[in-house]
């Protein structure tokens, strides 16, 4: 999760209890930290440039144009086009427990430059070019995106003479990772409904259907009728993770789902998820979830009982 450091609280001025704004500006981007200290509804907000909004603390309910309303929780982000009108409710904000959200606005030029850079590295396996296909894309941050946002908060607030350069590089990486996250989301959906439409969706479906098997890059590349090097490069370029990392993610999803069932033991979840070492399973689970499988199961049981 993203945290605001002490320098934020030292520099910010509390002038409003609803969407109190602290702003940091660089040449090609603007970082806004919004804090709301009381319940409110139908608060309107609009940016003149594309913006990434990411929740830090508390809960919002977002009502966007041409999309359904959704609860907006810590660790989640949404990317919006310029001039998108946001209508926001704050059902849980309180004086000593404020809702906190960051909004990173960047130029259309920066977005186009980054998309062009990605296309110069290679188009998608179906021949289509990269683009921001769904501006109102709502997603859960992965570890890398969280780390970039945390780093940007620090860079925008510091007084380093080269912070514009640092921020530009990080924003470029952030946009690429969001595009790849969106691409992965699209492929995951296609794998469930139209897996024979393209090679990546077919391989994702094959991995999910054979999660307990030995899934090597050699085997998967054969299934995709591609060379190992081309398959590996294409998979990582479009999904932002290697085939092996993706397999681990899918195995962890299986384990997490099973651990939420009080009738399933940790060992049963391990066996069903396809890991070939119990110690490795426990180690990688804790690294990714910040909880051991046993701790995760106990927490899920408590949450279910409430």
PDB file of C-alpha atoms in Angstrom, residues 35-210:
ATOM      1  CA  UNK A  35      -7.712  14.464   1.987  1.00  0.00           C
ATOM      2  CA  UNK A  36     -11.323  14.484   3.181  1.00  0.00           C
ATOM      3  CA  UNK A  37     -12.091  14.715   6.903  1.00  0.00           C
ATOM      4  CA  UNK A  38     -15.878  14.457   6.898  1.00  0.00           C
ATOM      5  CA  UNK A  39     -18.582  12.515   5.079  1.00  0.00           C
ATOM      6  CA  UNK A  40     -19.660  14.127   1.837  1.00  0.00           C
ATOM      7  CA  UNK A  41     -21.426  13.263  -1.397  1.00  0.00           C
ATOM      8  CA  UNK A  42     -21.525  14.421  -5.015  1.00  0.00           C
ATOM      9  CA  UNK A  43     -18.207  16.245  -4.854  1.00  0.00           C
ATOM     10  CA  UNK A  44     -17.197  17.219  -8.387  1.00  0.00           C
ATOM     11  CA  UNK A  45     -13.624  17.084  -9.686  1.00  0.00           C
ATOM     12  CA  UNK A  46     -12.125  17.519 -13.133  1.00  0.00           C
ATOM     13  CA  UNK A  47      -8.595  17.714 -14.578  1.00  0.00           C
ATOM     14  CA  UNK A  48      -7.614  19.327 -17.870  1.00  0.00           C
ATOM     15  CA  UNK A  49      -5.071  16.547 -18.574  1.00  0.00           C
ATOM     16  CA  UNK A  50      -5.085  12.729 -18.336  1.00  0.00           C
ATOM     17  CA  UNK A  51      -4.914  11.652 -14.718  1.00  0.00           C
ATOM     18  CA  UNK A  52      -4.178   8.567 -12.674  1.00  0.00           C
ATOM     19  CA  UNK A  53      -6.155   8.531  -9.418  1.00  0.00           C
ATOM     20  CA  UNK A  54      -5.006   6.081  -6.767  1.00  0.00           C
ATOM     21  CA  UNK A  55      -6.529   5.470  -3.345  1.00  0.00           C
ATOM     22  CA  UNK A  56      -4.248   5.695  -0.315  1.00  0.00           C
ATOM     23  CA  UNK A  57      -6.633   5.410   2.647  1.00  0.00           C
ATOM     24  CA  UNK A  58     -10.370   5.075   3.280  1.00  0.00           C
ATOM     25  CA  UNK A  59     -13.099   4.635   0.686  1.00  0.00           C
ATOM     26  CA  UNK A  60     -14.637   6.645  -2.105  1.00  0.00           C
ATOM     27  CA  UNK A  61     -17.552   5.863  -4.372  1.00  0.00           C
ATOM     28  CA  UNK A  62     -16.727   7.048  -7.880  1.00  0.00           C
ATOM     29  CA  UNK A  63     -19.393   7.990 -10.414  1.00  0.00           C
ATOM     30  CA  UNK A  64     -17.854   8.470 -13.856  1.00  0.00           C
ATOM     31  CA  UNK A  65     -19.274   9.426 -17.229  1.00  0.00           C
ATOM     32  CA  UNK A  66     -20.131   6.486 -19.499  1.00  0.00           C
ATOM     33  CA  UNK A  67     -19.292   3.870 -16.867  1.00  0.00           C
ATOM     34  CA  UNK A  68     -20.825   2.242 -13.798  1.00  0.00           C
ATOM     35  CA  UNK A  69     -20.226   3.551 -10.288  1.00  0.00           C
ATOM     36  CA  UNK A  70     -17.741   1.658  -8.162  1.00  0.00           C
ATOM     37  CA  UNK A  71     -16.245   1.569  -4.691  1.00  0.00           C
ATOM     38  CA  UNK A  72     -12.700   2.920  -4.741  1.00  0.00           C
ATOM     39  CA  UNK A  73     -10.438   1.332  -2.106  1.00  0.00           C
ATOM     40  CA  UNK A  74      -6.765   1.548  -1.014  1.00  0.00           C
ATOM     41  CA  UNK A  75      -4.417  -0.137  -3.479  1.00  0.00           C
ATOM     42  CA  UNK A  76      -6.716   0.566  -6.435  1.00  0.00           C
ATOM     43  CA  UNK A  77      -6.282   3.047  -9.275  1.00  0.00           C
ATOM     44  CA  UNK A  78      -8.261   4.404 -12.202  1.00  0.00           C
ATOM     45  CA  UNK A  79      -6.880   6.205 -15.241  1.00  0.00           C
ATOM     46  CA  UNK A  80      -9.060   8.936 -16.738  1.00  0.00           C
ATOM     47  CA  UNK A  81      -8.941  11.112 -19.874  1.00  0.00           C
ATOM     48  CA  UNK A  82      -8.606  14.877 -19.816  1.00  0.00           C
ATOM     49  CA  UNK A  83     -11.733  16.769 -18.743  1.00  0.00           C
ATOM     50  CA  UNK A  84     -13.454  13.653 -17.349  1.00  0.00           C
ATOM     51  CA  UNK A  85     -15.963  14.763 -14.708  1.00  0.00           C
ATOM     52  CA  UNK A  86     -15.724  12.770 -11.469  1.00  0.00           C
ATOM     53  CA  UNK A  87     -18.619  12.756  -9.025  1.00  0.00           C
ATOM     54  CA  UNK A  88     -17.357  11.422  -5.690  1.00  0.00           C
ATOM     55  CA  UNK A  89     -18.986  10.249  -2.451  1.00  0.00           C
ATOM     56  CA  UNK A  90     -17.101   9.874   0.841  1.00  0.00           C
ATOM     57  CA  UNK A  91     -19.199   7.488   2.985  1.00  0.00           C
ATOM     58  CA  UNK A  92     -16.567   6.797   5.666  1.00  0.00           C
ATOM     59  CA  UNK A  93     -14.452   9.959   5.971  1.00  0.00           C
ATOM     60  CA  UNK A  94     -13.973  11.276   9.509  1.00  0.00           C
ATOM     61  CA  UNK A  95     -11.994  14.028  11.238  1.00  0.00           C
ATOM     62  CA  UNK A  96      -9.343  11.701  12.649  1.00  0.00           C
ATOM     63  CA  UNK A  97      -9.621   9.085   9.886  1.00  0.00           C
ATOM     64  CA  UNK A  98      -9.502  11.034   6.619  1.00  0.00           C
ATOM     65  CA  UNK A  99      -9.934   9.550   3.175  1.00  0.00           C
ATOM     66  CA  UNK A 100      -6.732  10.059   1.175  1.00  0.00           C
ATOM     67  CA  UNK A 101      -6.185   9.812  -2.570  1.00  0.00           C
ATOM     68  CA  UNK A 102      -3.492  10.902  -4.994  1.00  0.00           C
ATOM     69  CA  UNK A 103      -4.112  12.214  -8.493  1.00  0.00           C
ATOM     70  CA  UNK A 104      -1.204  12.278 -10.917  1.00  0.00           C
ATOM     71  CA  UNK A 105      -1.913  14.483 -13.937  1.00  0.00           C
ATOM     72  CA  UNK A 106       0.416  14.238 -16.923  1.00  0.00           C
ATOM     73  CA  UNK A 107       0.407  15.617 -20.453  1.00  0.00           C
ATOM     74  CA  UNK A 108      -1.172  13.975 -23.495  1.00  0.00           C
ATOM     75  CA  UNK A 109       2.223  14.453 -25.136  1.00  0.00           C
ATOM     76  CA  UNK A 110       3.893  12.310 -22.453  1.00  0.00           C
ATOM     77  CA  UNK A 111       1.291   9.597 -22.937  1.00  0.00           C
ATOM     78  CA  UNK A 112       1.727   9.593 -26.734  1.00  0.00           C
ATOM     79  CA  UNK A 113       5.531   9.527 -26.433  1.00  0.00           C
ATOM     80  CA  UNK A 114       5.391   6.508 -24.120  1.00  0.00           C
ATOM     81  CA  UNK A 115       2.924   4.600 -26.310  1.00  0.00           C
ATOM     82  CA  UNK A 116       5.155   5.307 -29.331  1.00  0.00           C
ATOM     83  CA  UNK A 117       8.177   4.033 -27.402  1.00  0.00           C
ATOM     84  CA  UNK A 118       6.344   0.821 -26.568  1.00  0.00           C
ATOM     85  CA  UNK A 119       5.338   0.337 -30.205  1.00  0.00           C
ATOM     86  CA  UNK A 120       8.935   0.886 -31.304  1.00  0.00           C
ATOM     87  CA  UNK A 121       9.880  -2.073 -29.115  1.00  0.00           C
ATOM     88  CA  UNK A 122       7.304  -4.203 -30.930  1.00  0.00           C
ATOM     89  CA  UNK A 123       3.593  -4.253 -31.710  1.00  0.00           C
ATOM     90  CA  UNK A 124       1.247  -6.826 -30.199  1.00  0.00           C
ATOM     91  CA  UNK A 125       1.245 -10.437 -31.397  1.00  0.00           C
ATOM     92  CA  UNK A 126      -1.975  -9.802 -33.358  1.00  0.00           C
ATOM     93  CA  UNK A 127      -0.283  -6.979 -35.274  1.00  0.00           C
ATOM     94  CA  UNK A 128      -2.169  -4.193 -33.502  1.00  0.00           C
ATOM     95  CA  UNK A 129      -0.366  -1.201 -32.049  1.00  0.00           C
ATOM     96  CA  UNK A 130      -0.390  -0.271 -28.390  1.00  0.00           C
ATOM     97  CA  UNK A 131      -2.877   2.394 -27.333  1.00  0.00           C
ATOM     98  CA  UNK A 132      -4.779   3.493 -24.248  1.00  0.00           C
ATOM     99  CA  UNK A 133      -7.850   1.471 -25.206  1.00  0.00           C
ATOM    100  CA  UNK A 134      -9.915   1.973 -22.045  1.00  0.00           C
ATOM    101  CA  UNK A 135      -9.360   5.304 -20.357  1.00  0.00           C
ATOM    102  CA  UNK A 136     -11.726   4.554 -17.463  1.00  0.00           C
ATOM    103  CA  UNK A 137      -9.641   1.519 -16.588  1.00  0.00           C
ATOM    104  CA  UNK A 138     -10.089   0.601 -12.900  1.00  0.00           C
ATOM    105  CA  UNK A 139      -7.504  -1.834 -11.562  1.00  0.00           C
ATOM    106  CA  UNK A 140      -5.658  -3.104  -8.492  1.00  0.00           C
ATOM    107  CA  UNK A 141      -2.065  -1.894  -8.273  1.00  0.00           C
ATOM    108  CA  UNK A 142       0.607  -4.554  -8.416  1.00  0.00           C
ATOM    109  CA  UNK A 143       3.789  -4.290  -6.336  1.00  0.00           C
ATOM    110  CA  UNK A 144       5.692  -2.447  -9.074  1.00  0.00           C
ATOM    111  CA  UNK A 145       3.003   0.205  -9.583  1.00  0.00           C
ATOM    112  CA  UNK A 146       2.744   0.783  -5.831  1.00  0.00           C
ATOM    113  CA  UNK A 147       6.509   1.239  -5.622  1.00  0.00           C
ATOM    114  CA  UNK A 148       6.529   3.740  -8.496  1.00  0.00           C
ATOM    115  CA  UNK A 149       3.732   5.796  -6.897  1.00  0.00           C
ATOM    116  CA  UNK A 150       5.494   5.743  -3.530  1.00  0.00           C
ATOM    117  CA  UNK A 151       8.710   6.905  -5.179  1.00  0.00           C
ATOM    118  CA  UNK A 152       6.880   9.689  -7.071  1.00  0.00           C
ATOM    119  CA  UNK A 153       5.409  11.036  -3.825  1.00  0.00           C
ATOM    120  CA  UNK A 154       8.946  11.342  -2.469  1.00  0.00           C
ATOM    121  CA  UNK A 155      10.419  12.879  -5.647  1.00  0.00           C
ATOM    122  CA  UNK A 156       7.680  15.503  -6.092  1.00  0.00           C
ATOM    123  CA  UNK A 157       8.129  16.685  -2.493  1.00  0.00           C
ATOM    124  CA  UNK A 158      11.934  16.807  -2.417  1.00  0.00           C
ATOM    125  CA  UNK A 159      14.148  19.690  -3.575  1.00  0.00           C
ATOM    126  CA  UNK A 160      16.553  17.771  -5.785  1.00  0.00           C
ATOM    127  CA  UNK A 161      17.652  19.787  -8.862  1.00  0.00           C
ATOM    128  CA  UNK A 162      17.129  16.788 -11.175  1.00  0.00           C
ATOM    129  CA  UNK A 163      13.722  15.712  -9.882  1.00  0.00           C
ATOM    130  CA  UNK A 164      12.031  16.570 -13.213  1.00  0.00           C
ATOM    131  CA  UNK A 165      14.225  13.964 -14.912  1.00  0.00           C
ATOM    132  CA  UNK A 166      13.594  11.369 -12.213  1.00  0.00           C
ATOM    133  CA  UNK A 167       9.829  11.932 -12.375  1.00  0.00           C
ATOM    134  CA  UNK A 168       9.730  11.764 -16.209  1.00  0.00           C
ATOM    135  CA  UNK A 169      11.433   8.369 -16.212  1.00  0.00           C
ATOM    136  CA  UNK A 170       9.133   7.008 -13.501  1.00  0.00           C
ATOM    137  CA  UNK A 171       5.980   8.311 -15.189  1.00  0.00           C
ATOM    138  CA  UNK A 172       7.096   6.670 -18.430  1.00  0.00           C
ATOM    139  CA  UNK A 173       7.553   3.358 -16.610  1.00  0.00           C
ATOM    140  CA  UNK A 174       4.223   3.825 -14.836  1.00  0.00           C
ATOM    141  CA  UNK A 175       2.338   4.325 -18.123  1.00  0.00           C
ATOM    142  CA  UNK A 176       3.964   1.242 -19.672  1.00  0.00           C
ATOM    143  CA  UNK A 177       3.103  -0.896 -16.657  1.00  0.00           C
ATOM    144  CA  UNK A 178      -0.511   0.317 -16.719  1.00  0.00           C
ATOM    145  CA  UNK A 179      -0.784  -0.488 -20.434  1.00  0.00           C
ATOM    146  CA  UNK A 180       0.612  -3.973 -19.811  1.00  0.00           C
ATOM    147  CA  UNK A 181      -1.703  -4.458 -16.814  1.00  0.00           C
ATOM    148  CA  UNK A 182      -4.657  -3.527 -19.000  1.00  0.00           C
ATOM    149  CA  UNK A 183      -3.437  -5.860 -21.745  1.00  0.00           C
ATOM    150  CA  UNK A 184      -3.171  -8.712 -19.228  1.00  0.00           C
ATOM    151  CA  UNK A 185      -6.702  -8.002 -18.014  1.00  0.00           C
ATOM    152  CA  UNK A 186      -8.033  -8.167 -21.585  1.00  0.00           C
ATOM    153  CA  UNK A 187      -6.255 -11.451 -22.276  1.00  0.00           C
ATOM    154  CA  UNK A 188      -7.529 -12.973 -19.018  1.00  0.00           C
ATOM    155  CA  UNK A 189     -11.103 -12.132 -20.023  1.00  0.00           C
ATOM    156  CA  UNK A 190     -10.610 -13.479 -23.545  1.00  0.00           C
ATOM    157  CA  UNK A 191      -9.120 -16.694 -22.136  1.00  0.00           C
ATOM    158  CA  UNK A 192     -12.453 -17.431 -20.436  1.00  0.00           C
ATOM    159  CA  UNK A 193     -14.696 -16.764 -23.433  1.00  0.00           C
ATOM    160  CA  UNK A 194     -12.671 -16.841 -26.652  1.00  0.00           C
ATOM    161  CA  UNK A 195      -9.351 -18.541 -25.935  1.00  0.00           C
ATOM    162  CA  UNK A 196      -8.893 -19.782 -29.503  1.00  0.00           C
ATOM    163  CA  UNK A 197      -8.909 -16.257 -30.896  1.00  0.00           C
ATOM    164  CA  UNK A 198      -5.194 -15.614 -30.327  1.00  0.00           C
ATOM    165  CA  UNK A 199      -2.106 -17.401 -29.044  1.00  0.00           C
ATOM    166  CA  UNK A 200      -1.696 -15.544 -25.750  1.00  0.00           C
ATOM    167  CA  UNK A 201      -5.308 -16.146 -24.677  1.00  0.00           C
ATOM    168  CA  UNK A 202      -4.955 -19.814 -25.641  1.00  0.00           C
ATOM    169  CA  UNK A 203      -1.801 -20.183 -23.544  1.00  0.00           C
ATOM    170  CA  UNK A 204      -3.387 -18.430 -20.556  1.00  0.00           C
ATOM    171  CA  UNK A 205      -6.332 -20.831 -20.727  1.00  0.00           C
ATOM    172  CA  UNK A 206      -3.952 -23.777 -21.064  1.00  0.00           C
ATOM    173  CA  UNK A 207      -2.019 -22.655 -17.963  1.00  0.00           C
ATOM    174  CA  UNK A 208      -5.219 -22.252 -15.951  1.00  0.00           C
ATOM    175  CA  UNK A 209      -6.552 -25.658 -17.043  1.00  0.00           C
ATOM    176  CA  UNK A 210      -3.260 -27.423 -16.299  1.00  0.00           C
TER     177      UNK A 210
END
